[in-house]
GROMACS .gro file of C-alpha atoms in nm:
model
  230
    1UNK     CA    1  14.227  10.719   8.958
    2UNK     CA    2  14.311  10.380   9.102
    3UNK     CA    3  14.058  10.182   9.305
    4UNK     CA    4  14.256  10.245   9.626
    5UNK     CA    5  14.263  10.622   9.567
    6UNK     CA    6  13.890  10.620   9.493
    7UNK     CA    7  13.830  10.434   9.817
    8UNK     CA    8  14.037  10.683  10.019
    9UNK     CA    9  13.857  10.977   9.858
   10UNK     CA   10  13.518  10.825   9.932
   11UNK     CA   11  13.618  10.760  10.291
   12UNK     CA   12  13.735  11.120  10.338
   13UNK     CA   13  13.414  11.249  10.182
   14UNK     CA   14  13.206  11.031  10.413
   15UNK     CA   15  13.400  11.157  10.716
   16UNK     CA   16  13.350  11.515  10.602
   17UNK     CA   17  12.974  11.467  10.561
   18UNK     CA   18  12.927  11.292  10.895
   19UNK     CA   19  13.128  11.542  11.099
   20UNK     CA   20  12.841  11.795  11.142
   21UNK     CA   21  12.607  11.516  11.247
   22UNK     CA   22  12.855  11.394  11.506
   23UNK     CA   23  12.901  11.746  11.634
   24UNK     CA   24  12.523  11.784  11.664
   25UNK     CA   25  12.498  11.457  11.855
   26UNK     CA   26  12.765  11.573  12.099
   27UNK     CA   27  12.579  11.902  12.148
   28UNK     CA   28  12.252  11.718  12.210
   29UNK     CA   29  12.422  11.486  12.455
   30UNK     CA   30  12.500  11.780  12.680
   31UNK     CA   31  12.131  11.853  12.723
   32UNK     CA   32  12.026  11.490  12.782
   33UNK     CA   33  11.959  11.178  12.579
   34UNK     CA   34  11.835  11.265  12.231
   35UNK     CA   35  11.841  11.042  11.929
   36UNK     CA   36  11.743  11.284  11.653
   37UNK     CA   37  11.433  11.080  11.573
   38UNK     CA   38  11.096  11.247  11.532
   39UNK     CA   39  10.988  11.535  11.755
   40UNK     CA   40  10.813  11.598  12.082
   41UNK     CA   41  10.436  11.535  12.060
   42UNK     CA   42  10.200  11.827  12.099
   43UNK     CA   43   9.941  11.844  12.374
   44UNK     CA   44   9.664  11.779  12.119
   45UNK     CA   45   9.845  11.470  11.990
   46UNK     CA   46   9.883  11.331  12.342
   47UNK     CA   47   9.513  11.387  12.404
   48UNK     CA   48   9.439  11.195  12.084
   49UNK     CA   49   9.637  10.894  12.205
   50UNK     CA   50   9.529  10.910  12.566
   51UNK     CA   51   9.189  10.746  12.528
   52UNK     CA   52   9.215  10.449  12.764
   53UNK     CA   53   8.924  10.375  12.996
   54UNK     CA   54   8.973  10.201  13.329
   55UNK     CA   55   8.748   9.953  13.511
   56UNK     CA   56   8.615  10.226  13.739
   57UNK     CA   57   8.516  10.435  13.438
   58UNK     CA   58   8.803  10.677  13.462
   59UNK     CA   59   8.876  10.808  13.116
   60UNK     CA   60   8.527  10.774  12.975
   61UNK     CA   61   8.457  11.063  12.737
   62UNK     CA   62   8.132  11.255  12.754
   63UNK     CA   63   7.873  11.102  12.526
   64UNK     CA   64   7.564  10.885  12.492
   65UNK     CA   65   7.399  10.636  12.263
   66UNK     CA   66   7.093  10.410  12.266
   67UNK     CA   67   7.049  10.040  12.198
   68UNK     CA   68   6.841  10.118  11.890
   69UNK     CA   69   7.111  10.346  11.748
   70UNK     CA   70   7.370  10.081  11.820
   71UNK     CA   71   7.171   9.809  11.646
   72UNK     CA   72   7.187   9.992  11.314
   73UNK     CA   73   7.559  10.055  11.353
   74UNK     CA   74   7.614   9.693  11.441
   75UNK     CA   75   7.420   9.564  11.142
   76UNK     CA   76   7.604   9.795  10.904
   77UNK     CA   77   7.954   9.749  11.041
   78UNK     CA   78   7.984   9.444  11.265
   79UNK     CA   79   7.731   9.175  11.174
   80UNK     CA   80   7.932   9.048  10.878
   81UNK     CA   81   8.186   8.906  11.122
   82UNK     CA   82   7.996   8.878  11.449
   83UNK     CA   83   7.651   8.781  11.319
   84UNK     CA   84   7.331   8.980  11.356
   85UNK     CA   85   7.284   8.857  11.712
   86UNK     CA   86   7.648   8.835  11.816
   87UNK     CA   87   7.658   8.464  11.742
   88UNK     CA   88   7.971   8.497  11.527
   89UNK     CA   89   8.017   8.408  11.163
   90UNK     CA   90   8.264   8.140  11.066
   91UNK     CA   91   8.568   8.169  11.289
   92UNK     CA   92   8.500   8.529  11.391
   93UNK     CA   93   8.449   8.589  11.764
   94UNK     CA   94   8.115   8.518  11.928
   95UNK     CA   95   8.000   8.823  12.127
   96UNK     CA   96   7.684   8.699  12.297
   97UNK     CA   97   7.574   8.389  12.484
   98UNK     CA   98   7.794   8.134  12.653
   99UNK     CA   99   7.640   8.185  12.994
  100UNK     CA  100   7.754   7.919  13.240
  101UNK     CA  101   7.997   7.766  12.993
  102UNK     CA  102   8.326   7.884  13.144
  103UNK     CA  103   8.369   7.577  13.362
  104UNK     CA  104   8.275   7.337  13.083
  105UNK     CA  105   8.508   7.156  12.845
  106UNK     CA  106   8.408   7.400  12.574
  107UNK     CA  107   8.388   7.746  12.732
  108UNK     CA  108   8.235   8.022  12.520
  109UNK     CA  109   8.391   8.352  12.619
  110UNK     CA  110   8.167   8.642  12.526
  111UNK     CA  111   8.098   8.990  12.655
  112UNK     CA  112   7.816   8.848  12.866
  113UNK     CA  113   7.979   8.529  12.989
  114UNK     CA  114   8.336   8.641  13.044
  115UNK     CA  115   8.404   9.017  13.031
  116UNK     CA  116   8.456   9.171  13.378
  117UNK     CA  117   8.378   9.542  13.327
  118UNK     CA  118   8.139   9.723  13.095
  119UNK     CA  119   8.372  10.026  13.086
  120UNK     CA  120   8.652   9.819  12.936
  121UNK     CA  121   8.417   9.685  12.669
  122UNK     CA  122   8.384  10.046  12.559
  123UNK     CA  123   8.762  10.089  12.578
  124UNK     CA  124   8.830   9.784  12.363
  125UNK     CA  125   8.560   9.855  12.106
  126UNK     CA  126   8.675  10.214  12.060
  127UNK     CA  127   9.040  10.111  12.028
  128UNK     CA  128   8.988   9.819  11.790
  129UNK     CA  129   8.657   9.837  11.605
  130UNK     CA  130   8.527   9.834  11.339
  131UNK     CA  131   8.791   9.583  11.237
  132UNK     CA  132   9.027   9.746  10.990
  133UNK     CA  133   8.880  10.091  11.052
  134UNK     CA  134   8.928  10.141  11.425
  135UNK     CA  135   8.837  10.472  11.591
  136UNK     CA  136   8.635  10.576  11.286
  137UNK     CA  137   8.311  10.626  11.484
  138UNK     CA  138   8.215  10.924  11.693
  139UNK     CA  139   8.214  10.888  12.072
  140UNK     CA  140   7.832  10.880  12.073
  141UNK     CA  141   7.834  10.601  11.814
  142UNK     CA  142   8.067  10.394  12.031
  143UNK     CA  143   7.833  10.438  12.327
  144UNK     CA  144   7.545  10.323  12.107
  145UNK     CA  145   7.739  10.024  11.975
  146UNK     CA  146   7.837   9.909  12.323
  147UNK     CA  147   7.478   9.957  12.440
  148UNK     CA  148   7.364   9.717  12.169
  149UNK     CA  149   7.631   9.459  12.257
  150UNK     CA  150   7.523   9.475  12.621
  151UNK     CA  151   7.164   9.432  12.506
  152UNK     CA  152   7.258   9.124  12.304
  153UNK     CA  153   7.397   8.978  12.625
  154UNK     CA  154   7.092   9.068  12.837
  155UNK     CA  155   7.308   9.295  13.050
  156UNK     CA  156   7.057   9.568  12.968
  157UNK     CA  157   6.701   9.469  12.881
  158UNK     CA  158   6.540   9.788  12.751
  159UNK     CA  159   6.564   9.861  12.380
  160UNK     CA  160   6.534  10.229  12.464
  161UNK     CA  161   6.820  10.216  12.711
  162UNK     CA  162   7.067  10.501  12.666
  163UNK     CA  163   7.427  10.434  12.762
  164UNK     CA  164   7.624  10.738  12.880
  165UNK     CA  165   7.950  10.825  13.047
  166UNK     CA  166   7.746  10.870  13.366
  167UNK     CA  167   7.592  10.522  13.386
  168UNK     CA  168   7.839  10.297  13.203
  169UNK     CA  169   8.068  10.235  13.501
  170UNK     CA  170   7.769  10.150  13.722
  171UNK     CA  171   7.675   9.850  13.508
  172UNK     CA  172   7.778   9.519  13.665
  173UNK     CA  173   7.887   9.245  13.432
  174UNK     CA  174   7.782   8.885  13.510
  175UNK     CA  175   8.137   8.756  13.544
  176UNK     CA  176   8.292   9.044  13.736
  177UNK     CA  177   8.336   8.828  14.045
  178UNK     CA  178   8.507   8.562  13.833
  179UNK     CA  179   8.823   8.775  13.831
  180UNK     CA  180   9.063   8.830  14.118
  181UNK     CA  181   9.320   9.101  14.169
  182UNK     CA  182   9.680   9.015  14.089
  183UNK     CA  183   9.830   8.947  14.434
  184UNK     CA  184  10.167   8.811  14.324
  185UNK     CA  185  10.343   9.101  14.494
  186UNK     CA  186  10.238   8.949  14.828
  187UNK     CA  187  10.153   8.585  14.758
  188UNK     CA  188  10.484   8.521  14.577
  189UNK     CA  189  10.694   8.762  14.778
  190UNK     CA  190  10.898   8.481  14.929
  191UNK     CA  191  11.029   8.393  14.583
  192UNK     CA  192  11.165   8.740  14.520
  193UNK     CA  193  11.324   8.842  14.847
  194UNK     CA  194  11.679   8.766  14.740
  195UNK     CA  195  11.873   8.961  14.484
  196UNK     CA  196  11.871   8.780  14.151
  197UNK     CA  197  12.189   8.601  14.055
  198UNK     CA  198  12.363   8.789  13.776
  199UNK     CA  199  12.701   8.610  13.752
  200UNK     CA  200  12.826   8.250  13.771
  201UNK     CA  201  12.479   8.132  13.867
  202UNK     CA  202  12.518   7.784  13.720
  203UNK     CA  203  12.826   7.565  13.720
  204UNK     CA  204  12.985   7.518  13.376
  205UNK     CA  205  12.812   7.256  13.168
  206UNK     CA  206  13.019   6.943  13.107
  207UNK     CA  207  12.943   6.739  12.799
  208UNK     CA  208  12.955   6.372  12.890
  209UNK     CA  209  12.846   6.221  12.564
  210UNK     CA  210  12.750   6.299  12.210
  211UNK     CA  211  12.465   6.155  12.014
  212UNK     CA  212  12.692   5.987  11.759
  213UNK     CA  213  12.908   5.824  12.029
  214UNK     CA  214  12.622   5.683  12.233
  215UNK     CA  215  12.470   5.551  11.911
  216UNK     CA  216  12.140   5.735  11.901
  217UNK     CA  217  12.214   5.918  11.577
  218UNK     CA  218  12.091   5.724  11.272
  219UNK     CA  219  12.367   5.594  11.045
  220UNK     CA  220  12.346   5.547  10.670
  221UNK     CA  221  12.489   5.193  10.670
  222UNK     CA  222  12.741   5.238  10.386
  223UNK     CA  223  13.046   5.383  10.552
  224UNK     CA  224  12.920   5.382  10.909
  225UNK     CA  225  12.917   5.760  10.937
  226UNK     CA  226  12.621   5.938  11.097
  227UNK     CA  227  12.403   6.122  10.851
  228UNK     CA  228  12.516   6.476  10.788
  229UNK     CA  229  12.879   6.404  10.882
  230UNK     CA  230  13.129   6.448  10.601
   0.00000   0.00000   0.00000
């Protein structure tokens, strides 16, 4: 068989194989946009992903953990990077200290000096820690770990303090008032009252000179041509 005949045969075979897929796509299109990728998530899967916690505590799961319990977890899983007292090792983040440093030339942003809400400390730690093995702790262990981090920052002072889903959102962080609500919808409203330009917004650009012509491109000195020009 010649190369051209082989090509035609392959093309016909490809068309034959893709026809059912095209037919399926047309059928799916009648019922709405579908892309034949994956499947619909189950209710249990959605619950597994839906673990965010908001500043007011909404989303906190039921659980509890003490500072003492959190200290052991921290030493075993976090101190290698963050130091035994949250001071940070090497270039890993510092978690404690930095009070009053935010307005200095060298601000130290920690849970105690910078973070606005205790509930979102829990949210972040549960989503991201331990580093490389996120979400590997139980809910109670995350409460204990956050309790210890708050203790390192003097946000709670009692070593026997028990952090729970009932009291976490009531804890006030030192820098909560250092944040303001995003008011751009009102403060910058005047910038966005007109419909955005979508066509012919800028006059055509006219080139008035080229680097080689106005003599800013280095020349090699042999034939007078700018470098890179053949």
